[in-house]
Short mmCIF file of C-alpha atoms and ligand atoms in Angstrom, two decimals:
data_model
loop_
_atom_site.label_atom_id
_atom_site.label_comp_id
_atom_site.label_asym_id
_atom_site.label_seq_id
_atom_site.Cartn_x
_atom_site.Cartn_y
_atom_site.Cartn_z
CA MET A 1 109.23 -29.47 65.91
CA GLU A 2 105.93 -27.65 65.54
CA GLU A 3 102.91 -28.35 67.72
CA LYS A 4 100.95 -30.18 65.06
CA ASP A 5 103.66 -32.63 63.97
CA ALA A 6 101.75 -35.90 63.49
CA TYR A 7 104.64 -38.14 64.58
CA GLU A 8 105.16 -36.14 67.73
CA ASN A 9 101.43 -36.43 68.43
CA SER A 10 101.55 -40.20 67.97
CA GLN A 11 104.49 -40.40 70.39
CA LYS A 12 102.66 -38.25 72.94
CA GLN A 13 99.69 -40.60 72.76
CA LEU A 14 101.93 -43.63 73.29
CA ASP A 15 103.85 -42.02 76.16
CA LYS A 16 100.61 -41.45 78.03
CA VAL A 17 99.69 -45.13 77.75
CA ALA A 18 103.22 -46.35 78.51
CA LYS A 19 102.98 -44.49 81.80
CA LEU A 20 99.52 -45.81 82.53
CA LEU A 21 100.57 -49.41 81.87
CA GLY A 22 103.97 -49.11 83.50
CA LEU A 23 105.72 -50.23 80.30
CA ASP A 24 109.40 -50.97 80.79
CA SER A 25 111.68 -48.51 79.02
CA CYS A 26 113.00 -51.00 76.44
CA THR A 27 109.51 -51.87 75.18
CA HIS A 28 108.56 -48.22 75.26
CA GLN A 29 111.64 -47.20 73.22
CA LEU A 30 110.95 -49.88 70.60
CA LEU A 31 107.32 -48.85 70.28
CA ARG A 32 108.14 -45.14 70.10
CA GLN A 33 109.90 -45.37 66.75
CA PRO A 34 109.79 -47.36 63.52
CA MET A 35 111.87 -50.50 63.14
CA ARG A 36 112.84 -49.47 59.59
CA GLU A 37 112.48 -46.36 57.39
CA PHE A 38 113.21 -46.17 53.68
CA HIS A 39 113.69 -42.91 51.84
CA PHE A 40 114.19 -43.16 48.08
CA HIS A 41 113.77 -41.25 44.82
CA ILE A 42 111.79 -42.21 41.74
CA PRO A 43 112.76 -40.88 38.29
CA VAL A 44 109.68 -40.61 36.06
CA ARG A 45 109.51 -39.84 32.34
CA MET A 46 106.84 -37.17 31.92
CA ASP A 47 104.56 -36.91 28.88
CA ASP A 48 106.67 -34.10 27.38
CA CYS A 49 109.71 -36.46 27.51
CA SER A 50 111.37 -34.53 30.35
CA PHE A 51 112.28 -36.41 33.53
CA LYS A 52 111.13 -35.54 37.03
CA VAL A 53 112.38 -37.01 40.30
CA PHE A 54 109.85 -37.77 43.06
CA GLU A 55 110.68 -38.26 46.72
CA ALA A 56 109.23 -41.42 48.28
CA TYR A 57 109.08 -43.31 51.57
CA ARG A 58 108.16 -46.66 53.07
CA VAL A 59 108.15 -47.11 56.83
CA GLN A 60 107.91 -50.52 58.51
CA TYR A 61 106.96 -49.61 62.05
CA ASN A 62 106.57 -52.89 63.92
CA ASP A 63 106.20 -56.47 62.66
CA SER A 64 106.06 -58.38 65.94
CA ARG A 65 102.48 -59.59 65.27
CA GLY A 66 102.94 -60.30 61.54
CA PRO A 67 103.98 -58.69 58.23
CA THR A 68 103.76 -54.89 58.23
CA LYS A 69 100.63 -53.56 56.56
CA GLY A 70 99.56 -50.12 55.42
CA GLY A 71 98.68 -47.87 52.54
CA ILE A 72 100.68 -45.73 50.12
CA ARG A 73 99.70 -42.06 49.95
CA PHE A 74 100.28 -39.75 47.01
CA HIS A 75 100.16 -36.23 48.44
CA PRO A 76 101.98 -32.93 47.77
CA ASP A 77 102.45 -32.27 51.53
CA GLU A 78 103.75 -35.74 52.35
CA THR A 79 106.56 -35.85 54.92
CA LEU A 80 108.55 -38.62 56.57
CA SER A 81 107.15 -37.53 59.91
CA THR A 82 103.55 -38.01 58.75
CA ILE A 83 104.35 -41.42 57.30
CA LYS A 84 105.99 -42.48 60.56
CA ALA A 85 102.91 -41.42 62.55
CA LEU A 86 100.63 -43.22 60.12
CA ALA A 87 102.77 -46.36 60.29
CA ALA A 88 102.55 -46.27 64.09
CA TRP A 89 98.76 -45.93 63.90
CA MET A 90 98.65 -48.91 61.50
CA THR A 91 100.46 -50.95 64.15
CA TRP A 92 97.82 -50.07 66.75
CA LYS A 93 95.02 -50.46 64.22
CA CYS A 94 95.93 -54.04 63.28
CA ALA A 95 96.39 -54.91 66.94
CA VAL A 96 93.11 -53.38 68.11
CA VAL A 97 91.11 -55.48 65.62
CA ASP A 98 93.35 -58.42 66.46
CA ILE A 99 94.51 -59.31 62.96
CA PRO A 100 97.94 -60.96 62.59
CA LEU A 101 99.67 -58.01 60.93
CA GLY A 102 102.03 -55.23 61.95
CA GLY A 103 102.03 -51.57 60.90
CA GLY A 104 103.60 -49.82 57.94
CA LYS A 105 102.95 -46.89 55.60
CA GLY A 106 104.33 -45.39 52.43
CA GLY A 107 104.05 -42.21 50.47
CA VAL A 108 105.19 -40.19 47.49
CA VAL A 109 105.47 -36.41 47.50
CA CYS A 110 103.41 -35.56 44.42
CA ASP A 111 100.13 -34.03 43.35
CA PRO A 112 98.36 -36.84 41.49
CA ARG A 113 95.71 -34.38 40.26
CA LYS A 114 98.41 -32.72 38.16
CA LEU A 115 99.69 -35.96 36.61
CA SER A 116 98.36 -37.56 33.44
CA GLU A 117 97.22 -41.18 33.60
CA GLY A 118 100.46 -42.31 31.94
CA GLU A 119 102.63 -40.32 34.36
CA LEU A 120 100.67 -41.72 37.31
CA GLU A 121 101.18 -45.27 36.05
CA ARG A 122 104.94 -44.77 35.55
CA LEU A 123 105.21 -43.22 39.03
CA SER A 124 103.29 -46.14 40.60
CA ARG A 125 105.47 -48.70 38.85
CA GLY A 126 108.55 -46.66 39.83
CA TYR A 127 107.51 -46.83 43.47
CA ILE A 128 107.50 -50.63 43.29
CA GLU A 129 110.88 -50.68 41.52
CA GLY A 130 112.19 -48.74 44.54
CA VAL A 131 110.76 -51.04 47.22
CA TRP A 132 110.14 -54.45 45.66
CA LYS A 133 113.01 -56.08 47.54
CA LEU A 134 111.63 -54.77 50.83
CA ILE A 135 107.98 -55.77 50.46
CA GLY A 136 106.22 -59.10 49.93
CA PRO A 137 103.18 -61.15 51.05
CA GLU A 138 105.15 -62.40 54.05
CA CYS A 139 106.92 -59.17 55.08
CA ASP A 140 105.21 -55.91 54.07
CA ILE A 141 101.89 -55.49 52.26
CA PRO A 142 100.91 -52.06 50.86
CA ALA A 143 97.36 -50.91 50.04
CA PRO A 144 95.51 -47.78 48.87
CA ASP A 145 95.38 -44.62 50.96
CA VAL A 146 94.94 -40.89 50.32
CA TYR A 147 94.83 -40.28 46.51
CA THR A 148 95.67 -43.87 45.60
CA ASN A 149 93.07 -46.43 44.50
CA SER A 150 92.49 -49.96 43.18
CA LYS A 151 93.66 -49.01 39.67
CA ILE A 152 97.03 -47.89 41.09
CA MET A 153 97.20 -51.08 43.18
CA GLY A 154 96.63 -53.06 39.94
CA TRP A 155 99.68 -51.43 38.29
CA MET A 156 101.74 -51.92 41.44
CA VAL A 157 100.94 -55.61 41.86
CA ASP A 158 101.66 -56.17 38.16
CA GLU A 159 105.07 -54.47 38.49
CA TYR A 160 105.90 -56.53 41.57
CA ASN A 161 104.88 -59.77 39.85
CA LYS A 162 107.06 -58.93 36.84
CA LEU A 163 110.07 -58.21 39.06
CA VAL A 164 109.76 -61.39 41.15
CA GLY A 165 108.83 -63.50 38.14
CA HIS A 166 105.59 -65.01 39.40
CA ASN A 167 102.07 -64.03 40.47
CA ALA A 168 102.12 -63.01 44.11
CA PHE A 169 98.79 -61.22 44.46
CA GLY A 170 99.03 -61.24 48.27
CA VAL A 171 101.75 -58.54 48.14
CA ILE A 172 99.22 -55.72 47.82
CA THR A 173 95.59 -55.37 48.89
CA GLY A 174 92.80 -53.13 47.65
CA LYS A 175 93.33 -54.57 44.14
CA PRO A 176 90.71 -54.76 41.38
CA LEU A 177 88.45 -57.84 41.75
CA SER A 178 89.76 -59.38 38.51
CA ILE A 179 93.27 -59.72 39.99
CA GLY A 180 92.63 -60.95 43.50
CA GLY A 181 90.74 -58.08 45.09
CA SER A 182 88.14 -58.87 47.75
CA LEU A 183 84.45 -58.18 47.56
CA GLY A 184 83.55 -55.52 50.11
CA ARG A 185 86.97 -53.77 50.18
CA GLY A 186 85.65 -50.59 48.51
CA ASP A 187 83.39 -49.41 51.32
CA ALA A 188 85.10 -51.36 54.14
CA THR A 189 86.63 -48.37 55.95
CA ALA A 190 83.30 -46.55 56.09
CA ARG A 191 81.31 -49.71 56.90
CA GLY A 192 83.64 -50.52 59.80
CA GLY A 193 83.22 -46.95 61.10
CA ILE A 194 79.43 -47.17 60.85
CA ILE A 195 79.52 -50.39 62.90
CA THR A 196 81.50 -48.61 65.64
CA ILE A 197 78.96 -45.73 65.61
CA ARG A 198 76.17 -48.30 65.98
CA GLU A 199 77.92 -49.86 69.00
CA ALA A 200 78.70 -46.48 70.58
CA ALA A 201 75.11 -45.31 70.20
CA LYS A 202 73.87 -48.50 71.92
CA HIS A 203 76.01 -47.76 74.96
CA LEU A 204 75.26 -44.02 74.99
CA GLY A 205 71.53 -44.41 74.39
CA ILE A 206 71.50 -42.29 71.21
CA ASP A 207 68.71 -42.95 68.70
CA LEU A 208 70.57 -42.96 65.38
CA THR A 209 67.37 -42.89 63.33
CA LYS A 210 66.84 -39.33 64.57
CA ALA A 211 70.47 -38.20 64.75
CA LYS A 212 71.93 -35.34 62.67
CA VAL A 213 75.23 -36.12 60.95
CA ALA A 214 78.03 -34.08 59.35
CA VAL A 215 80.82 -35.61 57.27
CA GLN A 216 84.09 -33.76 56.64
CA GLY A 217 85.86 -35.11 53.56
CA PHE A 218 84.15 -36.83 50.65
CA GLY A 219 86.81 -39.23 49.36
CA ASN A 220 86.47 -43.01 49.58
CA ALA A 221 85.84 -43.12 53.34
CA GLY A 222 83.66 -40.00 53.66
CA SER A 223 81.38 -40.59 50.68
CA PHE A 224 80.67 -44.22 51.61
CA ALA A 225 80.15 -43.19 55.25
CA ALA A 226 77.48 -40.68 54.20
CA ILE A 227 75.73 -43.25 51.99
CA LEU A 228 75.99 -46.13 54.48
CA TYR A 229 74.84 -44.00 57.40
CA ASN A 230 71.53 -43.47 55.60
CA GLU A 231 71.34 -47.13 54.63
CA PHE A 232 72.02 -48.43 58.16
CA PHE A 233 70.07 -45.98 60.29
CA GLY A 234 68.16 -43.40 58.22
CA GLY A 235 68.99 -40.31 60.26
CA LYS A 236 69.74 -36.96 58.68
CA LEU A 237 72.93 -36.10 56.84
CA VAL A 238 72.99 -32.30 57.16
CA ALA A 239 76.47 -31.34 55.95
CA VAL A 240 79.33 -32.58 53.81
CA SER A 241 82.58 -31.01 52.68
CA ASP A 242 85.76 -31.66 50.71
CA SER A 243 89.01 -29.79 50.07
CA LYS A 244 87.16 -27.25 47.88
CA GLY A 245 84.28 -26.40 50.25
CA GLY A 246 81.05 -27.76 51.70
CA SER A 247 77.25 -27.92 51.52
CA TYR A 248 74.78 -27.64 54.40
CA ASN A 249 71.04 -28.24 54.54
CA SER A 250 69.27 -28.54 57.89
CA GLU A 251 66.50 -30.53 56.15
CA GLY A 252 68.99 -33.18 55.04
CA LEU A 253 71.08 -34.03 51.98
CA ASP A 254 70.78 -37.10 49.74
CA ALA A 255 74.28 -38.62 49.94
CA LYS A 256 74.02 -40.44 46.61
CA LYS A 257 72.93 -37.25 44.82
CA VAL A 258 75.79 -35.31 46.47
CA LEU A 259 78.20 -37.95 45.14
CA GLU A 260 76.74 -37.56 41.61
CA HIS A 261 77.17 -33.77 41.97
CA LYS A 262 80.81 -34.23 43.03
CA GLU A 263 81.47 -36.56 40.11
CA LYS A 264 80.12 -33.91 37.70
CA THR A 265 81.61 -30.75 39.24
CA GLY A 266 84.66 -32.02 41.14
CA SER A 267 83.33 -30.89 44.56
CA VAL A 268 80.46 -31.32 47.00
CA ALA A 269 80.25 -27.51 47.23
CA GLY A 270 77.42 -25.84 45.35
CA PHE A 271 74.94 -28.71 45.80
CA LYS A 272 71.39 -27.68 44.83
CA GLY A 273 69.31 -26.29 47.71
CA ALA A 274 72.25 -26.30 50.14
CA LYS A 275 74.06 -23.43 51.84
CA GLU A 276 77.81 -23.04 51.23
CA ILE A 277 79.82 -23.94 54.30
CA SER A 278 83.54 -24.08 55.05
CA ASN A 279 85.38 -27.10 56.45
CA GLN A 280 85.85 -25.30 59.75
CA GLU A 281 82.18 -24.32 60.02
CA LEU A 282 81.17 -27.92 59.38
CA LEU A 283 83.16 -29.14 62.37
CA GLU A 284 81.35 -26.73 64.68
CA LEU A 285 77.77 -27.48 63.54
CA ASP A 286 75.03 -28.46 65.97
CA VAL A 287 74.94 -32.17 65.05
CA ASP A 288 74.85 -35.45 66.98
CA ILE A 289 77.50 -37.28 64.99
CA LEU A 290 80.57 -35.70 63.40
CA ILE A 291 82.60 -37.86 61.03
CA PRO A 292 85.99 -36.32 60.15
CA SER A 293 87.10 -38.26 57.06
CA ALA A 294 89.72 -35.97 55.57
CA MET A 295 93.25 -35.31 56.80
CA GLU A 296 95.22 -35.00 60.06
CA ASN A 297 95.01 -32.15 62.58
CA GLN A 298 91.50 -30.85 61.87
CA ILE A 299 90.29 -30.70 65.48
CA THR A 300 92.81 -28.73 67.52
CA ASP A 301 92.93 -26.67 70.73
CA LYS A 302 91.63 -23.77 68.59
CA ASN A 303 88.25 -25.31 67.74
CA ALA A 304 87.72 -28.32 70.08
CA ASP A 305 85.79 -26.21 72.54
CA LYS A 306 83.31 -25.17 69.84
CA ILE A 307 82.41 -28.73 68.83
CA LYS A 308 78.80 -29.59 69.58
CA ALA A 309 78.62 -33.23 68.39
CA LYS A 310 77.95 -35.98 70.94
CA ILE A 311 80.01 -38.54 69.03
CA ILE A 312 83.10 -37.90 66.90
CA ALA A 313 83.77 -40.90 64.69
CA GLU A 314 87.29 -40.48 63.32
CA LEU A 315 87.31 -42.08 59.89
CA ALA A 316 90.41 -40.06 58.96
CA ASN A 317 93.79 -40.86 60.46
CA GLY A 318 94.89 -38.41 63.15
CA PRO A 319 92.18 -35.74 62.80
CA THR A 320 92.39 -34.72 66.49
CA THR A 321 95.48 -33.36 68.27
CA PRO A 322 96.33 -34.49 71.84
CA GLU A 323 95.51 -30.98 73.13
CA ALA A 324 92.07 -31.16 71.54
CA ASP A 325 91.58 -34.65 72.96
CA ASN A 326 91.86 -33.31 76.50
CA ILE A 327 89.32 -30.57 75.78
CA LEU A 328 86.86 -33.02 74.21
CA PHE A 329 87.19 -35.48 77.10
CA LYS A 330 86.43 -32.73 79.62
CA LYS A 331 83.43 -31.64 77.56
CA GLY A 332 82.10 -35.22 77.55
CA VAL A 333 82.31 -35.70 73.75
CA PHE A 334 82.55 -39.41 72.97
CA VAL A 335 85.43 -39.96 70.50
CA ILE A 336 85.69 -43.18 68.52
CA PRO A 337 89.44 -42.97 67.91
CA ASP A 338 90.84 -43.23 64.39
CA PHE A 339 92.67 -46.52 64.59
CA LEU A 340 89.53 -48.19 65.90
CA CYS A 341 86.95 -46.29 63.85
CA ASN A 342 88.72 -46.69 60.49
CA ALA A 343 90.08 -50.21 61.00
CA GLY A 344 87.46 -51.70 58.66
CA GLY A 345 89.65 -50.98 55.64
CA VAL A 346 92.66 -52.91 56.83
CA THR A 347 90.41 -55.65 58.22
CA VAL A 348 89.01 -56.37 54.77
CA SER A 349 92.55 -55.97 53.39
CA TYR A 350 93.50 -58.76 55.75
CA PHE A 351 90.58 -60.82 54.41
CA GLU A 352 91.83 -60.11 50.89
CA TRP A 353 95.34 -61.31 51.81
CA VAL A 354 93.91 -64.50 53.38
CA GLN A 355 91.85 -65.14 50.21
CA ASN A 356 94.92 -64.58 48.01
CA ILE A 357 97.00 -67.02 50.01
CA THR A 358 94.32 -69.72 50.25
CA ARG A 359 92.93 -69.13 46.71
CA ASP A 360 89.47 -69.45 48.28
CA TYR A 361 87.31 -66.40 47.52
CA TRP A 362 84.37 -65.38 49.72
CA ASP A 363 80.97 -63.91 48.86
CA LEU A 364 80.01 -60.40 49.97
CA GLU A 365 77.78 -61.63 52.77
CA THR A 366 80.68 -63.56 54.32
CA VAL A 367 82.96 -60.49 54.15
CA HIS A 368 80.30 -58.26 55.75
CA LYS A 369 79.58 -60.77 58.50
CA LYS A 370 83.26 -61.28 59.35
CA LEU A 371 83.88 -57.52 59.29
CA ASP A 372 80.95 -56.86 61.61
CA LYS A 373 82.21 -59.49 64.05
CA LYS A 374 85.77 -58.06 64.11
CA MET A 375 84.66 -54.43 64.48
CA THR A 376 82.05 -55.17 67.16
CA LYS A 377 84.55 -57.17 69.20
CA ALA A 378 87.23 -54.46 68.82
CA PHE A 379 84.81 -51.71 69.86
CA ASN A 380 83.73 -53.66 72.93
CA ASP A 381 87.30 -54.56 73.94
CA VAL A 382 88.11 -50.84 73.90
CA PHE A 383 84.85 -49.82 75.56
CA ASN A 384 85.52 -52.26 78.42
CA GLU A 385 88.89 -50.59 79.12
CA TYR A 386 87.23 -47.17 78.86
CA THR A 387 84.67 -48.03 81.53
CA ALA A 388 86.97 -50.11 83.75
CA ARG A 389 89.81 -47.56 83.84
CA LYS A 390 87.69 -44.38 83.44
CA ILE A 391 89.96 -43.12 80.66
CA ASP A 392 89.15 -41.58 77.27
CA MET A 393 88.41 -43.88 74.34
CA ARG A 394 91.70 -43.14 72.54
CA THR A 395 93.74 -44.07 75.59
CA ALA A 396 91.55 -47.16 76.02
CA ALA A 397 92.22 -48.18 72.40
CA TYR A 398 95.96 -47.71 72.99
CA VAL A 399 95.74 -49.83 76.14
CA VAL A 400 94.23 -52.72 74.15
CA ALA A 401 96.61 -52.37 71.18
CA VAL A 402 99.86 -51.64 73.02
CA GLN A 403 99.34 -54.59 75.36
CA ARG A 404 98.87 -56.93 72.39
CA VAL A 405 101.97 -55.65 70.55
CA ALA A 406 104.06 -55.62 73.74
CA LEU A 407 103.05 -59.19 74.48
CA ALA A 408 104.10 -60.32 70.98
CA MET A 409 107.50 -58.62 71.41
CA LYS A 410 107.96 -60.34 74.75
CA ASP A 411 106.89 -63.74 73.39
CA ARG A 412 109.41 -63.37 70.55
CA GLY A 413 112.10 -62.55 73.08
CA TRP A 414 112.73 -58.99 71.83
CA VAL A 415 112.26 -57.53 75.30
CA MET A 416 112.50 -58.95 78.77
CA HIS A 417 109.81 -57.32 80.81
CA VAL A 418 106.71 -55.95 79.21
CA VAL A 419 103.98 -54.72 81.51
CA ASP A 420 103.18 -55.33 85.13
CA GLU A 421 99.91 -56.97 84.21
CA GLU A 422 101.54 -59.14 81.59
CA LYS A 423 100.63 -62.49 83.08
CA ALA A 424 97.01 -61.56 83.53
CA ILE A 425 96.77 -60.34 79.92
CA LYS A 426 98.42 -63.46 78.60
CA ASP A 427 96.07 -65.68 80.54
CA LYS A 428 93.13 -63.67 79.27
CA LEU A 429 94.28 -63.87 75.64
CA ASN A 430 94.90 -67.60 75.92
CA GLU A 431 91.48 -68.10 77.49
CA GLU A 432 89.85 -66.26 74.59
CA ARG A 433 91.70 -68.23 71.93
CA TYR A 434 91.25 -71.79 73.14
N1 LIG B 501 95.02 -47.05 54.10
C1 LIG B 501 94.09 -47.75 54.95
C2 LIG B 501 94.31 -47.40 56.40
O1 LIG B 501 94.88 -46.40 56.74
C3 LIG B 501 94.11 -49.23 54.68
C4 LIG B 501 95.41 -49.90 54.88
C5 LIG B 501 95.42 -51.32 54.37
O2 LIG B 501 94.40 -51.77 53.88
O3 LIG B 501 96.47 -51.93 54.48
O4 LIG B 501 93.84 -48.08 57.26
#
């Protein structure tokens, strides 16, 4: 297995925390691997009437705290290993924000940019034909992820409803508003991340109105992060990038204009008045806040030492390798770990699911207020472990999440002994709830 294998990285992260918490080996074994993995193939009729077969996956990692939850990615480099890592991170993500859901993830090996709209729709419906018996509002709830969006979720929920014979909108989140989507889901991942930056800056004494920011990746999470950063704090967005290149201007970039430029040209590169910059160069810029919002394994032992940012807010899943983590911790860089930083998306997905089940739809202000409360509490739960145990923020986030999942497994009777501190944690959780 190569050094950068995402699943291996996720296991390394867990092993570190299992040791720290003194997890018994049965709990550790269960948490180290998915409960269920599905590997299937989707035949799709292409526009030229030929047929093509696509490889697809759905992983249900752990459902001890509730139905598994997680996005479906359409990506040419998709692998089972990546999906397993992402499903593990979803488990920790839902636990760290304390929502009653487990972790899952799905994916199709394809390049959606090379598919026509009709081919994309048939592939999306084909995915549901492959998994409809395995998913459902009470067992596994997909959502959008890399290269999937609300339009695709609309096709998927429609296919599911046709197959089960009734409307079950709660089976998928991130849907269009007209068919049970939630207000505030679109920018939720970025908004949640911005809230964690706000909380981190409070503790670290950083003035965000004067901070310089760089955003790697300009998809849903990255573009909204750039726009919301300005809206929340002012500050100066100096660099942005996407898979095709980047733009840098030390005087600042207007995030909304960059987005318009990307919509016209297909990339943030070549923005008027900005210098061309590569993805790698962006990571090493002299900025206060770095927001990786693209793919896994961007910050590695090769470049971690060159990072100058004071805060790394990981809006992407898995952008930092464990080797890089150690370097960053020694350098004193404050990392807001992925499954905390980007938990806003699944938090509003959870709100969407609740609204679907209760048929009671909330206004935007309610969604924003509830999201802020969840993210602030999650950040502070993690920060408390970070200060009390003198560990890095990622390990602290794992401590919070793993203890919650382990406790659920114990309370369900899946394992006998969980952690040494189990009683204390249980008392604390009960105190908080009642
Ligand atoms: N794909 C998003 C994530 O990685 C959202 C998942 C969801 O809403 O279920 O967190």
